[in-house]
Structure formats: C-alpha cells, structure tokens
Amino acid sequence: MKTSITTEYVDELLRKYLPKNCDKVVQAMEYSLFSGGKRIRPMLLLATCQAVSGKINDSAKTMAVVLEFIHTYSLIHDDLPCMDNDDLRRGKRSCHMQYGEATAVLAGDALLNLAAEIAFSGPLGNKNYARACQYMFAMSGINGMVHGQSLDLFTETKSVEDAEAVALHKTGDLIRAAIVCGAFCGGASDEQIKIFDEIASKLGICYQVVDDMLDADKCEKSFLDIYSERDLKIFAAKLTAKIIELCDSLPYNLEYVKEIVNKNLSRKF
C-alpha cells in the first residue's frame, strides 16, 4: 500500500529532527520551518522514490528532511536586508523581522549545519544514499543554489541564456535535488537518473517563469526582461509539455510529478 504524501506527513518527519532546546535561534528555526510552506520539494523527493521503488524508504525520508532544512535556510537568508530585503514570507513576518537579523543569520546557519548532521546520520555505506547526499549538497552549494543567488544579485539579465541560468540555479537546483535524490534513493539506473535530472531542470525553469509572470510588478530581474508576456506563456506551455513527455518516457507512474507541473502552469497570471 502506497504512503499518502501530504504536508502533514512531511511536517511529522521534520519535527523529529528539531533540537529539543528552545533558545531564540531554535525558535526562529521552527518559526521559519512551519510558516506555511507547501513542501513541494520534499514531497517531490518522496513521491519520486515511491514511484521508482514502490515505497518510501528511510533513505528518502532522511533526504526529504535534509532538503527542506536547506530550502528553509535559503529562504531565511534570501529575505535578509543584505539580500532581497523582504519583510514578509508567505504572508507572515520574515524571520529577521520577527527575531532580528543576527538571530535570522544564525537560524539559517543552524538549519544548514543540521541538514549536514542529518545527512551524515544516514546509511552512507549504501551507494545510492551516498550519491544522493553528494548530489544534494552539490545542488545547494557554490555550483548550485548559492551560485544562482550570486547570479541574481550581481549580474544583468541580457539574454535568454542569462535568465535561464538564474532560474536553473536559484530555483531549479533544489528541485533537481528533490527529484534526482528521490530517484537515487529509489534505485533508478544511471540512464534514468539523466532523464529525471532533465525533468527537474525543466521544471525548475518553468516554475521560475510562472513566478516571474505572477510577480511582474516587483521583479527586478526576470524572464520578462527578455520575453513578452505572451511569448513567455507559450514558453511555459512548451516546457510543461516536454516535462510530461519525459515523465511518460520512464517506466514509472510519475503522476505526482505531472500534477505538480500542471498545477504550476495553472497558477493565475
């Protein structure tokens, strides 16, 4: 019987790893972790593992927690005055507005460090798990999400390639971590991993495309610097169709991934 993958299921996994002490930094970590996130990334990881192996194994559960801790740390730091300077996150006061900048920095640092601790607590002798760990931190580091944040802060969007590079790394690399690490944990073959990575890369770009259209009035850099809104909608639709085609090329039931892809395209512009 397949596990029902819900936000509540993910939240239960996350709470098992939160520190028991309740100092100000831990309070800030918990505040940001449970501020209404949709848990798309850990749910994609768990669903991919379940599609490949027929079950959600302990490796996937561990990786899902690691991923959401990394994602949450990135949001805390992204909101800081020295970065995007956002006072709100998901309709609530951002971490630094609620607890102060110093606590927010420490909360982000603590979540990233805790993610590494949790990853090292898993079955590193398992080849698939070890590859998932390596991929997770590659996608969240200087050649992944951190690189994307750097591009977003310090470069101009002058071409389609520039826009896609920012989207792929700032947004897409943690989606790649979700789907590819789920595939690793499930035991997918190397050839299948390449297809999963292509699915995830295109989904990351497509997700950012829709975000840019939704935030057209406040985005300083976006695909709308390159495309007209009409052309961008066509681009998003083509990406969506290609992702679904790639999902169907694999011998697994990837309905959950396709559902996420279609929901993304149907978000109101």
Short mmCIF file of C-alpha atoms in Angstrom, two decimals:
data_model
loop_
_atom_site.label_atom_id
_atom_site.label_comp_id
_atom_site.label_asym_id
_atom_site.label_seq_id
_atom_site.Cartn_x
_atom_site.Cartn_y
_atom_site.Cartn_z
CA MET A 1 0.00 0.00 0.00
CA LYS A 2 1.41 3.36 -1.02
CA THR A 3 2.08 6.04 1.58
CA SER A 4 -0.08 9.15 1.30
CA ILE A 5 2.39 12.00 0.83
CA THR A 6 0.96 15.13 2.43
CA THR A 7 2.30 18.29 4.03
CA GLU A 8 1.33 16.79 7.39
CA TYR A 9 3.42 13.69 6.64
CA VAL A 10 6.43 15.88 5.83
CA ASP A 11 5.88 18.07 8.89
CA GLU A 12 5.93 14.99 11.09
CA LEU A 13 9.30 13.98 9.63
CA LEU A 14 10.72 17.47 10.16
CA ARG A 15 9.68 17.70 13.81
CA LYS A 16 11.62 14.54 14.66
CA TYR A 17 14.88 16.34 13.91
CA LEU A 18 14.29 19.73 15.50
CA PRO A 19 16.55 20.47 18.50
CA LYS A 20 14.86 19.98 21.86
CA ASN A 21 16.27 23.12 23.47
CA CYS A 22 14.13 26.20 22.96
CA ASP A 23 16.58 29.11 22.78
CA LYS A 24 15.91 32.05 20.49
CA VAL A 25 17.69 30.53 17.49
CA VAL A 26 15.72 27.28 17.72
CA GLN A 27 12.51 29.28 18.00
CA ALA A 28 13.45 31.15 14.82
CA MET A 29 14.26 27.87 13.04
CA GLU A 30 10.88 26.42 13.99
CA TYR A 31 9.07 29.64 13.09
CA SER A 32 10.51 29.57 9.57
CA LEU A 33 10.12 25.82 9.07
CA PHE A 34 6.42 25.88 9.92
CA SER A 35 5.35 29.18 8.37
CA GLY A 36 3.01 27.66 5.79
CA GLY A 37 5.31 26.13 3.18
CA LYS A 38 3.76 23.87 0.55
CA ARG A 39 6.58 21.27 0.97
CA ILE A 40 6.78 20.79 -2.80
CA ARG A 41 10.44 19.80 -2.79
CA PRO A 42 10.38 17.10 -0.08
CA MET A 43 7.11 15.79 -1.45
CA LEU A 44 8.63 15.52 -4.93
CA LEU A 45 11.57 13.62 -3.43
CA LEU A 46 9.36 11.18 -1.54
CA ALA A 47 6.98 10.70 -4.48
CA THR A 48 9.83 10.03 -6.90
CA CYS A 49 11.36 7.42 -4.58
CA GLN A 50 7.96 5.79 -4.17
CA ALA A 51 7.39 5.75 -7.94
CA VAL A 52 10.76 4.12 -8.62
CA SER A 53 10.91 1.59 -5.77
CA GLY A 54 7.26 1.14 -4.85
CA LYS A 55 7.79 2.50 -1.33
CA ILE A 56 9.22 5.40 0.64
CA ASN A 57 12.37 4.06 2.27
CA ASP A 58 14.31 5.51 5.20
CA SER A 59 16.93 7.00 2.89
CA ALA A 60 14.27 9.08 1.13
CA LYS A 61 12.75 10.21 4.42
CA THR A 62 16.15 11.40 5.63
CA MET A 63 16.90 13.19 2.36
CA ALA A 64 13.48 14.87 2.39
CA VAL A 65 14.23 16.38 5.80
CA VAL A 66 17.72 17.44 4.69
CA LEU A 67 16.24 19.13 1.62
CA GLU A 68 13.56 21.07 3.49
CA PHE A 69 16.06 22.27 6.10
CA ILE A 70 18.34 23.52 3.30
CA HIS A 71 15.42 25.14 1.49
CA THR A 72 14.25 26.91 4.65
CA TYR A 73 17.72 28.21 5.47
CA SER A 74 17.94 29.62 1.95
CA LEU A 75 14.64 31.47 2.36
CA ILE A 76 15.70 32.98 5.70
CA HIS A 77 18.92 34.31 4.18
CA ASP A 78 17.21 35.35 0.94
CA ASP A 79 14.86 37.65 2.90
CA LEU A 80 17.67 39.45 4.76
CA PRO A 81 18.17 43.20 4.14
CA CYS A 82 21.56 42.50 2.52
CA MET A 83 19.91 40.13 0.01
CA ASP A 84 16.32 40.59 -1.24
CA ASN A 85 15.22 42.65 1.79
CA ASP A 86 11.75 41.13 2.15
CA ASP A 87 9.66 41.90 5.24
CA LEU A 88 7.13 39.15 4.54
CA ARG A 89 7.35 35.47 3.70
CA ARG A 90 4.14 33.56 2.89
CA GLY A 91 2.06 36.37 4.36
CA LYS A 92 3.91 36.33 7.69
CA ARG A 93 6.76 38.44 9.04
CA SER A 94 10.05 37.15 7.66
CA CYS A 95 12.46 35.62 10.14
CA HIS A 96 14.67 38.69 10.55
CA MET A 97 11.63 40.92 11.08
CA GLN A 98 10.30 38.58 13.77
CA TYR A 99 13.57 37.76 15.56
CA GLY A 100 16.16 40.26 14.35
CA GLU A 101 18.90 39.99 11.73
CA ALA A 102 21.52 38.30 13.92
CA THR A 103 19.11 35.55 15.00
CA ALA A 104 17.94 35.05 11.42
CA VAL A 105 21.52 34.59 10.20
CA LEU A 106 22.18 32.07 12.98
CA ALA A 107 18.90 30.25 12.33
CA GLY A 108 19.81 29.85 8.66
CA ASP A 109 23.32 28.69 9.56
CA ALA A 110 21.93 26.24 12.09
CA LEU A 111 19.46 24.73 9.61
CA LEU A 112 22.20 24.20 7.02
CA ASN A 113 24.53 22.66 9.60
CA LEU A 114 21.74 20.46 10.95
CA ALA A 115 20.96 19.31 7.40
CA ALA A 116 24.55 18.06 7.11
CA GLU A 117 24.36 16.34 10.53
CA ILE A 118 21.18 14.56 9.48
CA ALA A 119 22.65 13.52 6.13
CA PHE A 120 25.69 12.02 7.89
CA SER A 121 23.38 10.08 10.21
CA GLY A 122 22.02 8.09 7.26
CA PRO A 123 23.32 4.86 5.68
CA LEU A 124 26.44 6.25 3.99
CA GLY A 125 27.56 2.71 3.18
CA ASN A 126 24.61 2.47 0.80
CA LYS A 127 25.86 3.58 -2.63
CA ASN A 128 22.56 5.11 -3.70
CA TYR A 129 22.19 7.06 -0.46
CA ALA A 130 25.78 8.32 -0.65
CA ARG A 131 25.20 9.53 -4.22
CA ALA A 132 22.01 11.27 -3.10
CA CYS A 133 23.91 13.07 -0.32
CA GLN A 134 26.63 14.19 -2.70
CA TYR A 135 24.09 15.44 -5.23
CA MET A 136 22.03 17.24 -2.56
CA PHE A 137 24.94 19.35 -1.36
CA ALA A 138 26.25 19.91 -4.87
CA MET A 139 22.88 21.34 -5.88
CA SER A 140 22.67 23.59 -2.82
CA GLY A 141 26.27 24.88 -2.87
CA ILE A 142 28.54 27.17 -4.85
CA ASN A 143 27.87 25.35 -8.12
CA GLY A 144 24.14 25.16 -7.42
CA MET A 145 21.68 27.31 -5.49
CA VAL A 146 24.33 29.62 -3.99
CA HIS A 147 25.65 30.28 -7.48
CA GLY A 148 22.11 31.10 -8.60
CA GLN A 149 21.71 33.59 -5.77
CA SER A 150 25.02 35.18 -6.78
CA LEU A 151 23.87 35.47 -10.39
CA ASP A 152 20.60 37.03 -9.25
CA LEU A 153 22.38 39.61 -7.10
CA PHE A 154 25.37 40.55 -9.19
CA THR A 155 24.65 40.00 -12.91
CA GLU A 156 22.37 41.55 -15.51
CA THR A 157 19.75 39.63 -17.48
CA LYS A 158 20.65 40.41 -21.06
CA SER A 159 19.73 37.19 -22.85
CA VAL A 160 17.56 34.09 -22.63
CA GLU A 161 20.66 32.20 -21.51
CA ASP A 162 21.19 34.64 -18.62
CA ALA A 163 17.59 34.30 -17.46
CA GLU A 164 17.67 30.53 -17.70
CA ALA A 165 20.95 30.33 -15.77
CA VAL A 166 19.49 32.30 -12.86
CA ALA A 167 16.29 30.23 -12.89
CA LEU A 168 18.09 26.91 -13.20
CA HIS A 169 20.41 27.54 -10.28
CA LYS A 170 18.49 29.81 -7.89
CA THR A 171 15.17 27.95 -8.20
CA GLY A 172 15.81 24.83 -10.23
CA ASP A 173 18.74 23.24 -8.45
CA LEU A 174 16.80 22.39 -5.28
CA ILE A 175 14.03 20.95 -7.48
CA ARG A 176 16.73 18.91 -9.21
CA ALA A 177 17.92 17.79 -5.76
CA ALA A 178 14.37 16.75 -4.91
CA ILE A 179 13.66 14.62 -7.96
CA VAL A 180 17.14 13.22 -8.59
CA CYS A 181 17.79 12.35 -4.94
CA GLY A 182 14.39 10.64 -4.82
CA ALA A 183 15.40 8.65 -7.90
CA PHE A 184 18.75 7.76 -6.33
CA CYS A 185 17.07 6.61 -3.12
CA GLY A 186 14.62 4.53 -5.13
CA GLY A 187 17.41 2.79 -7.05
CA ALA A 188 16.95 4.24 -10.55
CA SER A 189 19.55 3.38 -13.18
CA ASP A 190 22.17 5.88 -14.34
CA GLU A 191 20.37 6.38 -17.66
CA GLN A 192 17.10 7.01 -15.84
CA ILE A 193 18.84 9.47 -13.50
CA LYS A 194 19.78 11.58 -16.54
CA ILE A 195 16.13 11.75 -17.58
CA PHE A 196 14.99 12.59 -14.06
CA ASP A 197 17.56 15.39 -14.00
CA GLU A 198 16.26 16.77 -17.29
CA ILE A 199 12.70 16.66 -15.97
CA ALA A 200 13.72 18.50 -12.82
CA SER A 201 15.84 21.11 -14.64
CA LYS A 202 12.98 22.00 -16.96
CA LEU A 203 10.53 22.08 -14.06
CA GLY A 204 12.79 24.47 -12.15
CA ILE A 205 12.97 26.85 -15.09
CA CYS A 206 9.23 26.56 -15.73
CA TYR A 207 8.45 27.26 -12.08
CA GLN A 208 10.54 30.44 -12.21
CA VAL A 209 8.90 31.50 -15.47
CA VAL A 210 5.46 31.38 -13.84
CA ASP A 211 6.80 33.13 -10.72
CA ASP A 212 8.14 35.95 -12.89
CA MET A 213 4.76 36.42 -14.55
CA LEU A 214 3.00 36.41 -11.18
CA ASP A 215 5.48 38.91 -9.73
CA ALA A 216 5.82 41.07 -12.83
CA ASP A 217 5.28 44.30 -10.90
CA LYS A 218 8.03 43.75 -8.34
CA CYS A 219 10.67 41.57 -10.05
CA GLU A 220 13.88 43.49 -10.72
CA LYS A 221 15.24 40.71 -12.92
CA SER A 222 13.10 38.19 -14.71
CA PHE A 223 12.26 36.41 -17.94
CA LEU A 224 10.10 39.42 -18.75
CA ASP A 225 13.32 41.33 -19.41
CA ILE A 226 13.72 39.05 -22.42
CA TYR A 227 10.27 37.80 -23.43
CA SER A 228 6.90 39.46 -23.88
CA GLU A 229 4.23 38.08 -21.55
CA ARG A 230 2.53 36.32 -24.46
CA ASP A 231 5.76 34.65 -25.56
CA LEU A 232 6.58 33.70 -22.00
CA LYS A 233 3.24 31.91 -21.61
CA ILE A 234 3.97 29.96 -24.79
CA PHE A 235 7.45 29.11 -23.48
CA ALA A 236 5.97 27.84 -20.19
CA ALA A 237 3.42 25.70 -22.03
CA LYS A 238 6.14 24.14 -24.22
CA LEU A 239 8.30 23.38 -21.19
CA THR A 240 5.33 21.77 -19.46
CA ALA A 241 4.56 19.57 -22.46
CA LYS A 242 8.20 18.47 -22.68
CA ILE A 243 8.33 17.60 -18.96
CA ILE A 244 5.22 15.43 -19.29
CA GLU A 245 6.69 13.75 -22.37
CA LEU A 246 9.88 12.94 -20.41
CA CYS A 247 7.85 11.60 -17.47
CA ASP A 248 5.98 9.30 -19.82
CA SER A 249 9.25 8.02 -21.29
CA LEU A 250 10.17 6.41 -17.96
CA PRO A 251 8.72 3.06 -16.81
CA TYR A 252 7.23 4.56 -13.64
CA ASN A 253 3.97 6.15 -12.58
CA LEU A 254 5.02 9.79 -12.25
CA GLU A 255 1.51 11.21 -11.89
CA TYR A 256 2.54 13.23 -8.83
CA VAL A 257 5.29 14.99 -10.78
CA LYS A 258 2.94 15.65 -13.69
CA GLU A 259 0.33 17.00 -11.28
CA ILE A 260 2.87 19.48 -9.88
CA VAL A 261 3.86 20.51 -13.42
CA ASN A 262 0.26 21.12 -14.46
CA LYS A 263 -0.59 22.97 -11.25
CA ASN A 264 2.40 25.22 -11.82
CA LEU A 265 1.18 26.17 -15.30
CA SER A 266 -2.34 26.83 -14.00
CA ARG A 267 -1.23 29.31 -11.34
CA LYS A 268 -3.04 32.61 -12.03
CA PHE A 269 -1.02 35.12 -14.03
#
